[in-house]
Every structure is written in C-alpha cells, then in structure tokens.
Coordinates of C-alpha atoms in Angstrom, one line a residue:
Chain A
X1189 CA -50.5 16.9 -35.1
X1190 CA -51.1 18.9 -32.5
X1191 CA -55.1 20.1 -34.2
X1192 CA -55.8 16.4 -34.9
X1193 CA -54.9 16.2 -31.4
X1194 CA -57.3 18.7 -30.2
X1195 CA -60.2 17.4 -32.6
X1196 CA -59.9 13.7 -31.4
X1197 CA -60.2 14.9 -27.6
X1198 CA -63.2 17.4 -28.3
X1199 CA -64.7 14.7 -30.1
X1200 CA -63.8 12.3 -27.0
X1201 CA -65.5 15.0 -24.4
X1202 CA -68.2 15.3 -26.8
X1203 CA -69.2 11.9 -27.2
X1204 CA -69.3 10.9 -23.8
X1205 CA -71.8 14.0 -22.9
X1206 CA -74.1 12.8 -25.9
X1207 CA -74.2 9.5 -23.6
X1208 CA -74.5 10.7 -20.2
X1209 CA -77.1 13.1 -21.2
X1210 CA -79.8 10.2 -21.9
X1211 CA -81.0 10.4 -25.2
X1212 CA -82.9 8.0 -26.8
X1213 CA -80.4 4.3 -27.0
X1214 CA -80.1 4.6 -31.4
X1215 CA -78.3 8.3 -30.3
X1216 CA -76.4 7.1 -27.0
X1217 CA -75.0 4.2 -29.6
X1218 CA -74.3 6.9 -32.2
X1219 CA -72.3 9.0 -29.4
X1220 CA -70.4 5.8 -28.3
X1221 CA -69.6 5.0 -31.4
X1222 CA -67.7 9.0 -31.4
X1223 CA -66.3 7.8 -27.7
X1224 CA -64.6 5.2 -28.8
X1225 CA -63.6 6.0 -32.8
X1226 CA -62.1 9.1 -31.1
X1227 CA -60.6 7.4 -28.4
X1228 CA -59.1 4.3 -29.9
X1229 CA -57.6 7.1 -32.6
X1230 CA -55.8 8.3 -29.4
X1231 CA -55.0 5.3 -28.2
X1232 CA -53.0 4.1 -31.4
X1233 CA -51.6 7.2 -31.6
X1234 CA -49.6 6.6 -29.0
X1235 CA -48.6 3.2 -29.6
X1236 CA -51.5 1.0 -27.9
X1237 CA -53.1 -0.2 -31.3
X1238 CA -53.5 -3.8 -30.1
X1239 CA -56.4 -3.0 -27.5
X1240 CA -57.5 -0.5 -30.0
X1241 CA -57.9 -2.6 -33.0
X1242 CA -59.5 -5.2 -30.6
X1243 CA -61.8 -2.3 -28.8
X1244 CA -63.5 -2.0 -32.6
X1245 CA -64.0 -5.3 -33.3
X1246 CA -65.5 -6.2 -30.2
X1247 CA -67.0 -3.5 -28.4
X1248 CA -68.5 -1.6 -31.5
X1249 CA -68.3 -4.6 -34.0
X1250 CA -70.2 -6.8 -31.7
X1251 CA -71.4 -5.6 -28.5
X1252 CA -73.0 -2.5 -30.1
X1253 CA -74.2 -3.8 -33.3
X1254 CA -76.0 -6.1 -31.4
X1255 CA -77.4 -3.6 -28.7
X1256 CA -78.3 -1.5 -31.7
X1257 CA -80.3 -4.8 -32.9
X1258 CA -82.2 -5.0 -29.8
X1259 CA -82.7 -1.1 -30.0
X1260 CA -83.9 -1.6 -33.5
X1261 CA -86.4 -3.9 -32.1
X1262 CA -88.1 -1.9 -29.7
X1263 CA -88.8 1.1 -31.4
X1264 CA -89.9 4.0 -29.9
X1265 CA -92.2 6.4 -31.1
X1266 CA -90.9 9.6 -29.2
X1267 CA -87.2 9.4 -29.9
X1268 CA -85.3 12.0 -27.9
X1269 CA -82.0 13.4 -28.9
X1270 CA -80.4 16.7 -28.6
X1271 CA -83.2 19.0 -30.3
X1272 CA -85.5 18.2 -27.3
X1273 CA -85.4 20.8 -24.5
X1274 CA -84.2 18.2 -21.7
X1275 CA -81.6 16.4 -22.8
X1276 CA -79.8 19.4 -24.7
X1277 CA -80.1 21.1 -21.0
X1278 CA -78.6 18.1 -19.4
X1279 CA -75.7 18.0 -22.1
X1280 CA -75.3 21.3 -21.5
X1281 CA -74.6 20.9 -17.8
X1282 CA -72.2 18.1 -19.0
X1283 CA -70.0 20.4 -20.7
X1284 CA -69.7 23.3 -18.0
X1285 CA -68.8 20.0 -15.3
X1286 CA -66.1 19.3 -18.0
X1287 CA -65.4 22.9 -18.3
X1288 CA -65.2 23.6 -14.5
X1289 CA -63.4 20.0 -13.8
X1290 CA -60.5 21.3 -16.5
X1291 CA -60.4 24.8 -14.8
X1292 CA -59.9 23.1 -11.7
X1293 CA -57.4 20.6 -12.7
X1294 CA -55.4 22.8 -14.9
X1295 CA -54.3 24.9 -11.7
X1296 CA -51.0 22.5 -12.2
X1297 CA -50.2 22.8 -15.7
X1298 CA -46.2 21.6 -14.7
X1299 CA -47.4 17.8 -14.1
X1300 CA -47.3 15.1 -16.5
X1301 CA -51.0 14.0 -17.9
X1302 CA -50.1 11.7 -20.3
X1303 CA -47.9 8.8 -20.2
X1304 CA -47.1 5.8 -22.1
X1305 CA -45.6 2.1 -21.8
X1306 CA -45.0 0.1 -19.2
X1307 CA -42.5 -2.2 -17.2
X1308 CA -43.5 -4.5 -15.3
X1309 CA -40.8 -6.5 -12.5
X1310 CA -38.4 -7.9 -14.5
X1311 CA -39.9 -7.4 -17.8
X1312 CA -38.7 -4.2 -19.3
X1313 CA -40.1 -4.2 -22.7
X1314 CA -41.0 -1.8 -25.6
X1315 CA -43.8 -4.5 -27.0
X1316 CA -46.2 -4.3 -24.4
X1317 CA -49.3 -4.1 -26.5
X1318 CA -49.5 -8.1 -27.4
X1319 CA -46.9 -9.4 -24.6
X1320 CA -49.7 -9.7 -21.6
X1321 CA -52.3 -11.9 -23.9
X1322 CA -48.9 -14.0 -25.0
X1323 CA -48.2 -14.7 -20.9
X1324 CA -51.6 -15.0 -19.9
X1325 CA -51.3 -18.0 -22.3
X1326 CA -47.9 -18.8 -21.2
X1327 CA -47.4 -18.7 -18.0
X1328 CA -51.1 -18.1 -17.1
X1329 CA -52.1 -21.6 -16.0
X1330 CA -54.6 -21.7 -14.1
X1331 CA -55.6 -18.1 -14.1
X1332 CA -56.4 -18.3 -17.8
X1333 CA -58.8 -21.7 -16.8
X1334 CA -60.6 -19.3 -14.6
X1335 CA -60.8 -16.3 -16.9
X1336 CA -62.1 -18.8 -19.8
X1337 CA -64.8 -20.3 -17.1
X1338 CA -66.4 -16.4 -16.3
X1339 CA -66.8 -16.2 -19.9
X1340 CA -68.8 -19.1 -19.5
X1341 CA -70.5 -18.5 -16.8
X1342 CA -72.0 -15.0 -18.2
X1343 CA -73.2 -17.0 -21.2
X1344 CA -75.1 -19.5 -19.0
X1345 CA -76.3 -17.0 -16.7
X1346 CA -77.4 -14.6 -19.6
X1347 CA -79.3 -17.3 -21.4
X1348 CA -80.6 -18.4 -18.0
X1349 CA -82.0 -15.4 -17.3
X1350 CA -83.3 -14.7 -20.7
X1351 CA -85.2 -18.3 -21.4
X1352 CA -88.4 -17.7 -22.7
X1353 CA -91.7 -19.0 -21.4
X1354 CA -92.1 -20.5 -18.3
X1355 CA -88.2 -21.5 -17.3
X1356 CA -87.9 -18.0 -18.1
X1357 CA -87.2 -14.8 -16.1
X1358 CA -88.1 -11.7 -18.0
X1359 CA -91.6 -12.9 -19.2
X1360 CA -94.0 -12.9 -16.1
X1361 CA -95.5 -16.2 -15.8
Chain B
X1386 CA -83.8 -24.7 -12.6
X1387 CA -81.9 -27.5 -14.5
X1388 CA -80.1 -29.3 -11.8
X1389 CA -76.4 -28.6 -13.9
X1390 CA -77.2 -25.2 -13.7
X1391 CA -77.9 -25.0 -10.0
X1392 CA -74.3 -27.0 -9.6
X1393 CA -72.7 -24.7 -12.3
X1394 CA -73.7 -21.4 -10.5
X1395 CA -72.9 -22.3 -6.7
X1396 CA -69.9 -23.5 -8.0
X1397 CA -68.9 -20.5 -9.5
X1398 CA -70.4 -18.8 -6.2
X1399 CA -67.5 -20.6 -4.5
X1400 CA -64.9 -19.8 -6.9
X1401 CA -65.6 -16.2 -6.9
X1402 CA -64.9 -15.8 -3.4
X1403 CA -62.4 -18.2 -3.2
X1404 CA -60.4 -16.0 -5.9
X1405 CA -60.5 -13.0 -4.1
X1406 CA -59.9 -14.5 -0.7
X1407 CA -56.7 -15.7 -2.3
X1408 CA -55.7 -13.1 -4.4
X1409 CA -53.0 -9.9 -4.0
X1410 CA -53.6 -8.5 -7.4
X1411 CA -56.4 -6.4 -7.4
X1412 CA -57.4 -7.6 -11.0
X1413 CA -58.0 -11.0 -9.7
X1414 CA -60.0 -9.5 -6.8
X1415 CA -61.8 -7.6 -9.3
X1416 CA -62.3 -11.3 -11.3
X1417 CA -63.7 -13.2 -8.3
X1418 CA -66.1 -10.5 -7.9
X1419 CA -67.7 -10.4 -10.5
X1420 CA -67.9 -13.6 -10.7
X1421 CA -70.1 -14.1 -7.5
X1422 CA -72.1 -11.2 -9.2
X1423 CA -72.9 -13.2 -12.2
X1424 CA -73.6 -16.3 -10.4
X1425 CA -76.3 -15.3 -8.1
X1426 CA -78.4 -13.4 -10.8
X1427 CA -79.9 -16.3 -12.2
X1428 CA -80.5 -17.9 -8.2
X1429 CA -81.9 -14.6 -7.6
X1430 CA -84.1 -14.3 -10.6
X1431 CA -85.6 -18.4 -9.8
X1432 CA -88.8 -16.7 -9.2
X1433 CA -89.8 -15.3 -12.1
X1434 CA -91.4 -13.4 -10.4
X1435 CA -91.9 -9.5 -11.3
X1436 CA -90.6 -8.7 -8.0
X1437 CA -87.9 -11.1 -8.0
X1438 CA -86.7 -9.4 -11.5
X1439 CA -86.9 -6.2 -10.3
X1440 CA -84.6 -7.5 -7.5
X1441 CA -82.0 -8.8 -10.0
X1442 CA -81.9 -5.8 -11.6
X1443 CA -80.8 -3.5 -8.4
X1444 CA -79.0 -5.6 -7.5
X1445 CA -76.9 -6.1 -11.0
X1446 CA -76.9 -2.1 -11.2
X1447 CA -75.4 -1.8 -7.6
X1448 CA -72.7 -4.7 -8.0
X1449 CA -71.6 -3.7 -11.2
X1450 CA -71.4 0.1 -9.8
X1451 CA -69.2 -0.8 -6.3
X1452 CA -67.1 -3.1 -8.9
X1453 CA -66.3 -0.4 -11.5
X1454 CA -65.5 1.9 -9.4
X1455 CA -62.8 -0.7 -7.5
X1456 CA -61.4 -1.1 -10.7
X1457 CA -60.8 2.6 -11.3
X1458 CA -59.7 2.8 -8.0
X1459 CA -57.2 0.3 -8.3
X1460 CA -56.0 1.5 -11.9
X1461 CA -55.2 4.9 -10.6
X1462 CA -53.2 3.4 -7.5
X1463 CA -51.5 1.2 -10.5
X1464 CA -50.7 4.3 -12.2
X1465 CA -49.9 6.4 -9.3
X1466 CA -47.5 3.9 -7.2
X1467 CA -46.5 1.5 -9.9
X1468 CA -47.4 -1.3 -8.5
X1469 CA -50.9 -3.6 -8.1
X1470 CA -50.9 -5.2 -4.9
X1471 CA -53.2 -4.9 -2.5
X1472 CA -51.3 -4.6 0.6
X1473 CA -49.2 -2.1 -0.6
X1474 CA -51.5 0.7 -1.5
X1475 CA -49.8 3.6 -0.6
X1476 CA -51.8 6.5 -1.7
X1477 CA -55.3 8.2 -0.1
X1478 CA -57.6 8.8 -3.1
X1479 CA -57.6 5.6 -4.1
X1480 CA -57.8 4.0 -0.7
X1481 CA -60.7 6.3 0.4
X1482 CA -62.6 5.0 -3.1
X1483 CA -62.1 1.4 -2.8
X1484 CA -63.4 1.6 0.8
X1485 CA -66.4 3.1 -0.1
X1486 CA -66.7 0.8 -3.2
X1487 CA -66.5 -1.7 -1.0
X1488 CA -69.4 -0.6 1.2
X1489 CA -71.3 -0.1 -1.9
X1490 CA -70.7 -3.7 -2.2
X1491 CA -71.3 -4.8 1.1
X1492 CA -74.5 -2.1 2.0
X1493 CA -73.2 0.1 4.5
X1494 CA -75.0 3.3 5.3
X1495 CA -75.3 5.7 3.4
X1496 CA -75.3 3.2 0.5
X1497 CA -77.6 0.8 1.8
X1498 CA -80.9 1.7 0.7
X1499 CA -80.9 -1.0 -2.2
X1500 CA -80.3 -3.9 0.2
X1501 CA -83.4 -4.3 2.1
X1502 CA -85.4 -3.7 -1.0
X1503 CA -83.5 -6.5 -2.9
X1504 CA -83.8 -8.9 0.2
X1505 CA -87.3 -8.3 -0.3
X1506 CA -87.8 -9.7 -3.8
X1507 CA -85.8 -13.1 -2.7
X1508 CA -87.0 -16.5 -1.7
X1509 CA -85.4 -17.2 2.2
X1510 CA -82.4 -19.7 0.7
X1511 CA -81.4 -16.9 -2.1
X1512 CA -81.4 -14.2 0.6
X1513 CA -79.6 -16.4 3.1
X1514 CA -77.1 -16.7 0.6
X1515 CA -76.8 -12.8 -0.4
X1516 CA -76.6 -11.9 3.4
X1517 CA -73.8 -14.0 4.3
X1518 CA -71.8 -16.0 1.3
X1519 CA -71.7 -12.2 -0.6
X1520 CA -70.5 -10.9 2.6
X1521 CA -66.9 -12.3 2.7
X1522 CA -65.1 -11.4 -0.4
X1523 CA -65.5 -7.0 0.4
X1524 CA -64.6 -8.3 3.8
X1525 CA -61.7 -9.7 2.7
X1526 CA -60.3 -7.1 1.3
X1527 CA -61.2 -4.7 3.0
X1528 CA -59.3 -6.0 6.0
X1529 CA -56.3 -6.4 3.5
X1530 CA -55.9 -2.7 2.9
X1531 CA -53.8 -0.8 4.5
X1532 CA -55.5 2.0 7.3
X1533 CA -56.8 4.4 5.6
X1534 CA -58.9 7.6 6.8
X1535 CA -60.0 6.5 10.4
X1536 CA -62.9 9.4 9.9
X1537 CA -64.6 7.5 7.1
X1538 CA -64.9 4.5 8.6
X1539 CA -65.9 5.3 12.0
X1540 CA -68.8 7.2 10.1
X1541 CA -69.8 4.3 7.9
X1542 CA -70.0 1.9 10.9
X1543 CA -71.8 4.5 13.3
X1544 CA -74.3 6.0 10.4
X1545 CA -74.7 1.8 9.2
X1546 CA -75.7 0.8 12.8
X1547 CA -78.0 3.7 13.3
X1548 CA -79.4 3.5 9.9
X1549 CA -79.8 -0.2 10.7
X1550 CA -81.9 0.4 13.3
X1551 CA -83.8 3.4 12.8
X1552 CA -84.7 1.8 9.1
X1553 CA -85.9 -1.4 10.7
X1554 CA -88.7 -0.1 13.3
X1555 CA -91.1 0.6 10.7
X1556 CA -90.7 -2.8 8.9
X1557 CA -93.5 -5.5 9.2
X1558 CA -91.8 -7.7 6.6
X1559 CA -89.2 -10.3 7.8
X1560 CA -87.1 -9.9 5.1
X1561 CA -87.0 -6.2 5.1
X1562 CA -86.1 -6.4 9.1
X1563 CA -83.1 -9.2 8.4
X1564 CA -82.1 -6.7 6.0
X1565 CA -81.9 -3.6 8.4
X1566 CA -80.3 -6.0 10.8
X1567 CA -77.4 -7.0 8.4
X1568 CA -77.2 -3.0 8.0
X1569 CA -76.5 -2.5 12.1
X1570 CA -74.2 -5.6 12.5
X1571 CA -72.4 -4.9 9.3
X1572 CA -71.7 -1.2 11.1
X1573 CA -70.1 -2.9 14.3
X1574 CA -67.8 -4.9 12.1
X1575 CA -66.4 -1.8 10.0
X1576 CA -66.5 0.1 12.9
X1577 CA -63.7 -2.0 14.8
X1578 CA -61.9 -3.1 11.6
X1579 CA -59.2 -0.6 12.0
X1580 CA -58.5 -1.2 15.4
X1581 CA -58.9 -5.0 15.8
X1582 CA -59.1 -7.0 12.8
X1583 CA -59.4 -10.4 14.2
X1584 CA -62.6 -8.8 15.9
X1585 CA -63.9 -7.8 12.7
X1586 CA -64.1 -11.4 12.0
X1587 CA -65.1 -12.7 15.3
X1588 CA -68.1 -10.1 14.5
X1589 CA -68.9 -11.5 11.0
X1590 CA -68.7 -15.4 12.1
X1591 CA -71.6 -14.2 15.0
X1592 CA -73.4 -12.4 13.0
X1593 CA -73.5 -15.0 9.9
X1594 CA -74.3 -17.9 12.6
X1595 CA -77.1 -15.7 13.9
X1596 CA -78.6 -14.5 10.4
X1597 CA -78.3 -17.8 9.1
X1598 CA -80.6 -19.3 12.4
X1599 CA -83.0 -16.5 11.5
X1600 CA -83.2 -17.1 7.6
X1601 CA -83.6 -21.0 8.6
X1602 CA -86.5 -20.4 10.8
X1603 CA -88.6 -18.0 8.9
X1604 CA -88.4 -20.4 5.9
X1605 CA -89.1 -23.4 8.0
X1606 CA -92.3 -21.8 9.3
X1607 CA -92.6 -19.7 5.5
X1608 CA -93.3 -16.6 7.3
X1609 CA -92.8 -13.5 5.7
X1610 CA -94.2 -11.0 7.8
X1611 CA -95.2 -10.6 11.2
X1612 CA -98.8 -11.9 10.8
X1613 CA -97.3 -15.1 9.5
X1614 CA -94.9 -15.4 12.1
X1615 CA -97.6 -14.8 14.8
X1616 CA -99.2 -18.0 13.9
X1617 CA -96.6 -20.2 13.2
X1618 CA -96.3 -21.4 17.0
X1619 CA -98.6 -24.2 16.0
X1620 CA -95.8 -25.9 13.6
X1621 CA -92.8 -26.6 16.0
X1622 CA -93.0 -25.6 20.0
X1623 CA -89.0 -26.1 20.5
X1624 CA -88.7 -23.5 17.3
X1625 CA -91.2 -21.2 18.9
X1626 CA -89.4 -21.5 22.4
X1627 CA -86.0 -20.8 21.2
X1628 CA -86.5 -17.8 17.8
X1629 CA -87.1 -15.2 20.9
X1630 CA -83.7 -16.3 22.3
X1631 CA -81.8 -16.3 19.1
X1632 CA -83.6 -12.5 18.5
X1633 CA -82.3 -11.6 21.7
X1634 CA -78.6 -13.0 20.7
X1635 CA -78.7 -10.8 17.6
X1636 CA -79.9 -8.1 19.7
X1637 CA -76.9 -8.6 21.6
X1638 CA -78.2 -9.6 25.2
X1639 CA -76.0 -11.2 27.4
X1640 CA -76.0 -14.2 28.5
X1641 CA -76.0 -14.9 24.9
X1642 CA -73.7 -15.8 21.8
X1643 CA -74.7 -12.1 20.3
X1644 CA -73.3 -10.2 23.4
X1645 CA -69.5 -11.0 22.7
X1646 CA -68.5 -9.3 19.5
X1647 CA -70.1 -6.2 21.2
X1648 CA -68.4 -6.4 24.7
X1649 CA -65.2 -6.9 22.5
X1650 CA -65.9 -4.4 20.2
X1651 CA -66.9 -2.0 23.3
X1652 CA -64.2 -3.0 25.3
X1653 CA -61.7 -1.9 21.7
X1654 CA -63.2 1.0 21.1
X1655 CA -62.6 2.3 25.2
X1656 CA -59.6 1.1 25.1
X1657 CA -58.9 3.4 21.7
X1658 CA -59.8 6.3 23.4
X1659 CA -63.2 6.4 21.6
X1660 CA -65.7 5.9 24.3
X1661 CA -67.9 8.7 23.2
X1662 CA -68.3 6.8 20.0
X1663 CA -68.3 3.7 22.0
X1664 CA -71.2 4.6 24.0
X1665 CA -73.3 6.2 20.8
X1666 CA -72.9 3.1 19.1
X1667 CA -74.4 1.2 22.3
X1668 CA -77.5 3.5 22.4
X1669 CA -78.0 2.7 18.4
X1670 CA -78.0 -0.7 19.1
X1671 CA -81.4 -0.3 21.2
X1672 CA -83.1 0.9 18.4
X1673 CA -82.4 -2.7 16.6
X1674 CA -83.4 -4.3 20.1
X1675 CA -86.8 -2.8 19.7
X1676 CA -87.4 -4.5 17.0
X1677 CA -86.0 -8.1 17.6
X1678 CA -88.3 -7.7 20.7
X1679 CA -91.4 -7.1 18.4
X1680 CA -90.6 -9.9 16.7
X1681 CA -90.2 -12.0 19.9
X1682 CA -93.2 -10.9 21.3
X1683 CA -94.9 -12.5 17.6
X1684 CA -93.8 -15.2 18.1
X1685 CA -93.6 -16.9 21.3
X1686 CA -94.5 -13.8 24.3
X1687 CA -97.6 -13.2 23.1
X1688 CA -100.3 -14.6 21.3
X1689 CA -101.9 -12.3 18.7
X1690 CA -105.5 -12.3 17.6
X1691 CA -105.0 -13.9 14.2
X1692 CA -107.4 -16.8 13.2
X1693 CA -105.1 -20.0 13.4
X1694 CA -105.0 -21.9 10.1
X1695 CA -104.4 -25.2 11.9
X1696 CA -103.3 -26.0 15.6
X1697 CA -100.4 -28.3 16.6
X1698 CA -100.9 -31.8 15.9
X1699 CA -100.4 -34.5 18.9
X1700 CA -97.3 -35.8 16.9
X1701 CA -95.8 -33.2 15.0
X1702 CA -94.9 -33.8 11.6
X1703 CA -90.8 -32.4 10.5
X1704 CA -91.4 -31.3 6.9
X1705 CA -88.1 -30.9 6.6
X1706 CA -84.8 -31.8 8.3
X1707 CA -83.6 -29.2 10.8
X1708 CA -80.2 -30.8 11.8
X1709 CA -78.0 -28.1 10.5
X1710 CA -80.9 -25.1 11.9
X1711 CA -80.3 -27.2 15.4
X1712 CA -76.3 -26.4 15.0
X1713 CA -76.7 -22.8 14.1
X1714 CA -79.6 -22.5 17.2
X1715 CA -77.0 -23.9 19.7
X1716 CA -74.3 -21.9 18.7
X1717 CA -76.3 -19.3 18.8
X1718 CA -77.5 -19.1 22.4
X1719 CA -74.3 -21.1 24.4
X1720 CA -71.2 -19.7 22.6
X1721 CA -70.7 -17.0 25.4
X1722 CA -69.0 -18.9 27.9
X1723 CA -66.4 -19.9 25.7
X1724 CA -65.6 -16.6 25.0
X1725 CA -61.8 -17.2 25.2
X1726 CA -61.4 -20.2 23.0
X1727 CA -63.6 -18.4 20.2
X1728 CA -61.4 -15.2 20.7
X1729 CA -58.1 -17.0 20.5
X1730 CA -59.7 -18.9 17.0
X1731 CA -59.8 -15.3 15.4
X1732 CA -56.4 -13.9 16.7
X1733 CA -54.0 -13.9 13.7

C-alpha cells in the first residue's frame, strides 16, 4: 500500500513538471492525463471517489479530448517534448524546486499532511462525497439558479467570442 | 453585437458584482467574480479588432490568475481554520495572498503593468466600464477582511501612486494616461483602507465620478491621443472650458471635488502617526498633476499647431446627448463645499 502509495505521488510530481515545463500541447495533455489518473487514484483512495469519477469524465473525458482535438488540428511541425535540450532543462529545474520545497517543508515531519472528511455546522456526516451536489439541489435555491446561469453565460460568451466571419472576434476582419 | 447578447452580458456584469457584494462565503465571492470576468470578454473583444483580441486575452490571463489564486487562498484558510467566511479569516498566509490576489485583480503596483496596455485595446464605453464597474467587487472584499499586514499595504498604495504617476508622464495616448491615473488613485484608496474604511469609499465614489467625466469627454470629442484632443475645441466650447477643471479635480486641486479624499486621506494618515508616508504620498501625487496639466494645456490653455479639420459652427450641433456627462462634470468640480454631508454619506 504504502509503494502504490509512493508510485501514485511520483507519478503526481511527475506529471505536473511534464506540464509546467512547456512542451509541445499533444505532450502537456499526455502529462495531464498522468496528473490527474494519478491523482484521482489518490483521491479514491482515500474515500473521495465521487469528485474523482466525475474529474475523469469531465475533465479528461471531455475537456481534454476536446483540447486534444483542437491540438490535433493545428499541427505543428517542430514538436517539442522532453528529448529537446530546453524543456528537459526546464523540467529539470522543476524537479530540484520540488526537491528543495520538500527539503524545506519536511523540517516538521511531526505535523499532519494529510487529512480526510469533513463536517460542516451541524452536519456531521461520513457521506460527504455526494451530500453537497444533493443540498445544492435541496436547499440551494437560488444559488443553484445562479450557478446554472454562469454555465450559461461561458457558453454565450465562448461562442460569442469564437463566431466566425465578420460578427466574429478571432478572425481579423 | 445581437442586442440579447449585449442585455445578456451587462446583466450578468451586474450579477457578478452583485454576488460578491452580498456574499460571506468566499466561494460565492469567488462565483461573482468570475462571472464579471466572463461577461466583459465578449464587450471587450466588440472590436474585432487585432488589438482589441490581444486585449481580451491579457486581460482573461490576468483575471483568471488573481481569481485562482483567491481560491487557493481561501481553500487553505478553509482547511487551516475550519471555517469559510470572510470576515472571520484568522490566519496570515492566506490573508497576505488574497490581498495581493486582489490587487492583481484590481491593478495595483507592482501588478499593474497589464492594465494600461488593456485599456489601450478598448473602445471609451468598454474601458469606462473596466475602470470603474470591475473596480467594486475586489473592493469589496477587500474592505471585508480582517487587517492584515499594515507593511504590505502601505507599500501597494505608495508604490501604486508613484508608479501611477511616474508610468503616465511619458504617455501620449488618452487611454494609456486614464489608465496610469486609475493606478495613482487606486494607491490612495488602499493606502487608507486600513485606517479609515468609509474613506476608502469616499475615495472610490470621487474617483469613479471623476474617471467616468473623463472617459465621457474623450469619447464625445473621439480623441485618443493628445493631437486629437488638441483640436477638439472646435466641437463643444462649454466641454473645452470645463475638461481642464475636471483634470485639475482628478489632480486633486482644491477648490475642487478631487481635493477631499486627499485632505481626508492626509489628514488619516497624520493623524496615524504616518506623516512621513503622508507627505511622500503628497509629493507622488505631483507627478500625476504634471500630466493632467499636459493635458489641460491640449485642450483648452493653449492652442497647438495642428491643422484644424473643421472650426466651430455658429450653432453647434450635440451629436449625442450629454445630460448624464453634465451630472458627472458638476459633481466633479462643486462637491467640495459639501464636504461634510458627503463624509457623513460614507461613515458606516
């Protein structure tokens, strides 16, 4: 337990230096796919497999398939991932910040890093995971009106922003 | 832009900062923030403009920054004290990082170098609407948390109104100068916030009066730089008699509107026992003065060698109403000797 563990962190730390070191986007969606198998693994682990089943659905199932679309789409004919000289240097400086950060923060090895569930007032329960979406529907009122109209309002102002020709904003006119 | 679009998105404008004016939960803070985000991107991007886009962009990239890292902020204060109000934040870190999250927000030096830029690539009514609408949700919470370190924001209101004004001598563009001036005036405000709230506010309601008269009477006369504004004396002699005034007022010369939050502030800051920052402050508000006097000069003190396109017509024709420009111009100039009633309207 405690080696899978270790692989699903190192896997974690790894993945999120293969994005912040700038590769090309087909290898930062490869790493974020690591980031977040590894880190939803985690997650369930210890018990939150409600926002991890719904992290792969949405977030990898549809937000990255469709940014790897668009990726696919503009194809690039230098594609840069860790073999070239600059990003593998930048990774590299990644891991000694992560190195140096842990030597740093590991000066107090008594504290608690890592804690799990929740209470919340007067709501003591064990079931947290799919409680909160159950209020928001609830008891939410008018707070689940607004969240339901920003979901709205990114789709208008995404499509506004993307219409083509001349109503359009990314195409110069 | 379709005309439900226009309604959808300054609608939502209103929400947003309705929703965190009204919220103690950071997450619906958060919410109401983003929302005014989302909404202006597609005022901003009207244009279509290459320039206008690359506006949009910073200014998506510097939102979404300030507002990921007030989440975080708030999560750890969640995790660290239990609890997610916003008037009950009890611990440093996180207090330190949403106050400079929020200047991010709100372009206080150091992080302001992306605001007169983005001014830049906006149409007058757009910008008018990023310098003072976007202006009140940070504002509001930052006046909500509790005091945190009394260093960092007497730095980021002294550094924003020296930036302010240093940044703006060399600027030949309107926009970039309004931009520069938001900088300086936004630096008074933070600077008294933990001392005197209510004349935080009293500083924000002159100075959103002031920049709105400004925004209204360069795109009345469609001037966008100097050269522009040089000539447009031939359009409306009343406007051309009273922008000097209202440049002076934001300059902060008595006997006008823009002298009061400053003697207040002043006045606070002596009282604190910080006169030496009091008095630096005073000499970095010259700098900005330069400038509004350039600009005066344009317009009305002087009249500059540039060929006039037309001259002023025997009756002169109002392209477009100026009712509400006539408000903001008399409020401007004449709100000093109420001083007392419009003090008393702030104290809370």
């Amino acid at each position: 337990m405690k080696y899978l563990l270790f692989l699903l962190l190192f896997l974690l730390i790894l993945g999120v230096v293969g994005v912040a070191s700038n590769p090309s986007p087909g290898f930062a969606a490869l790493s974020l796919v690591m980031v977040a198998g590894s880190g939803c693994s985690l997650l369930a682990g210890q018990g939150g497999y409600f926002l991890a089943l719904i992290l792969f659905l949405i977030y990898l199932g549809g937000m990255l398939v469709v940014f790897a679309y668009s990726v696919a789409f503009t194809g690039s004919d230098y594609v840069e991932g860790w073999g070239t000289r600059r990003i593998s240097l930048a990774a590299a400086g990644y891991l000694l910040l992560v190195w140096g950060g842990g030597v740093i923060l590991s000066t107090n090895l008594n504290e608690e890093f890592w804690t799990v569930g929740a209470s919340f007032g007067e709501f003591m329960f064990l079931e947290y995971n799919l409680v909160g979406v159950a209020h928001l529907y609830m008891g939410g009122g008018w707070l689940l009106v607004a969240g339901a109209w920003a979901l709205l309002l990114v789709l208008l102002a995404v499509l506004e922003l993307v219409r083509g020709a001349s109503r359009g904003a990314v195409r110069v006119v | 832009m379709s005309p439900y679009m226009l309604i959808i998105l300054i609608f939502t404008l209103g929400l947003g900062t309705l929703i965190t004016l009204s919220s103690s939960h950071w997450l619906i803070a958060w919410m109401g923030l983003e929302l005014n985000t989302f909404a202006i991107l597609p005022l901003m991007a009207q244009q279509h403009s290459p320039r206008a886009m690359e506006a949009t962009i910073k200014y998506f990239i510097i939102q979404t920054t300030a507002a990921t890292m007030l989440l975080f902020a708030s999560v750890s204060n969640a995790w660290l004290s239990g609890q997610w109000e916003i008037q009950q934040m009890s611990h440093p870190t996180p207090l330190a990082l949403i106050t400079i999250a929020l200047a991010l927000k709100l372009g206080l030096a150091p992080m302001h170098a992306w605001f007169p830029e983005v001014l830049q690539g906006l149409n007058f009514s757009t910008g008018l609407i990023l310098s003072t609408w976007q202006k009140l949700a940070p504002f509001s919470l930052l006046l909500q948390i509790p005091p945190t370190s009394s260093f960092l924001l007497i730095t980021l209101g002294f550094i924003s109104v020296l930036m302010g004004g240093w940044g703006g001598l060399n600027q030949t563009q309107l926009r970039k100068i309004l931009g520069y001036s938001s900088i300086a005036h936004l630096g008074w405000m933070i600077l008294i916030m933990q001392y005197a709230p209510p004349l935080t506010l009293l500083a924000l309601t002159v100075y959103i009066v002031l920049t709105s008269s400004m925004f209204l009477t360069f795109l009345y006369n469609q001037a966008t730089n100097i050269n522009s504004l040089a000539i447009s004396w031939t359009k409306t002699p009343m406007l051309t008699a009273l922008t000097p005034l209202v440049l002076l007022s934001l300059g902060g010369l008595p006997p006008l509107t823009g002298f009061l939050p400053k003697w207040a502030i002043l006045q606070e800051l002596t009282k604190q026992g910080l006169t030496p920052v009091a008095a630096l402050t005073a000499l970095s508000a010259l700098l900005s003065l330069y400038f509004y006097l350039r600009l005066s000069y344009a317009t009305a003190l002087t009249t500059p060698p540039n060929n006039l396109p037309a001259t002023l017509p025997w009756r002169i024709i109002f392209k477009q109403p100026t009712t509400f420009l006539a408000v903001l111009i008399t409020m401007s100039l004449s709100l000093l000797p109420l001083s007392p009633s419009v003090m008393a309207f702030f104290t809370f």
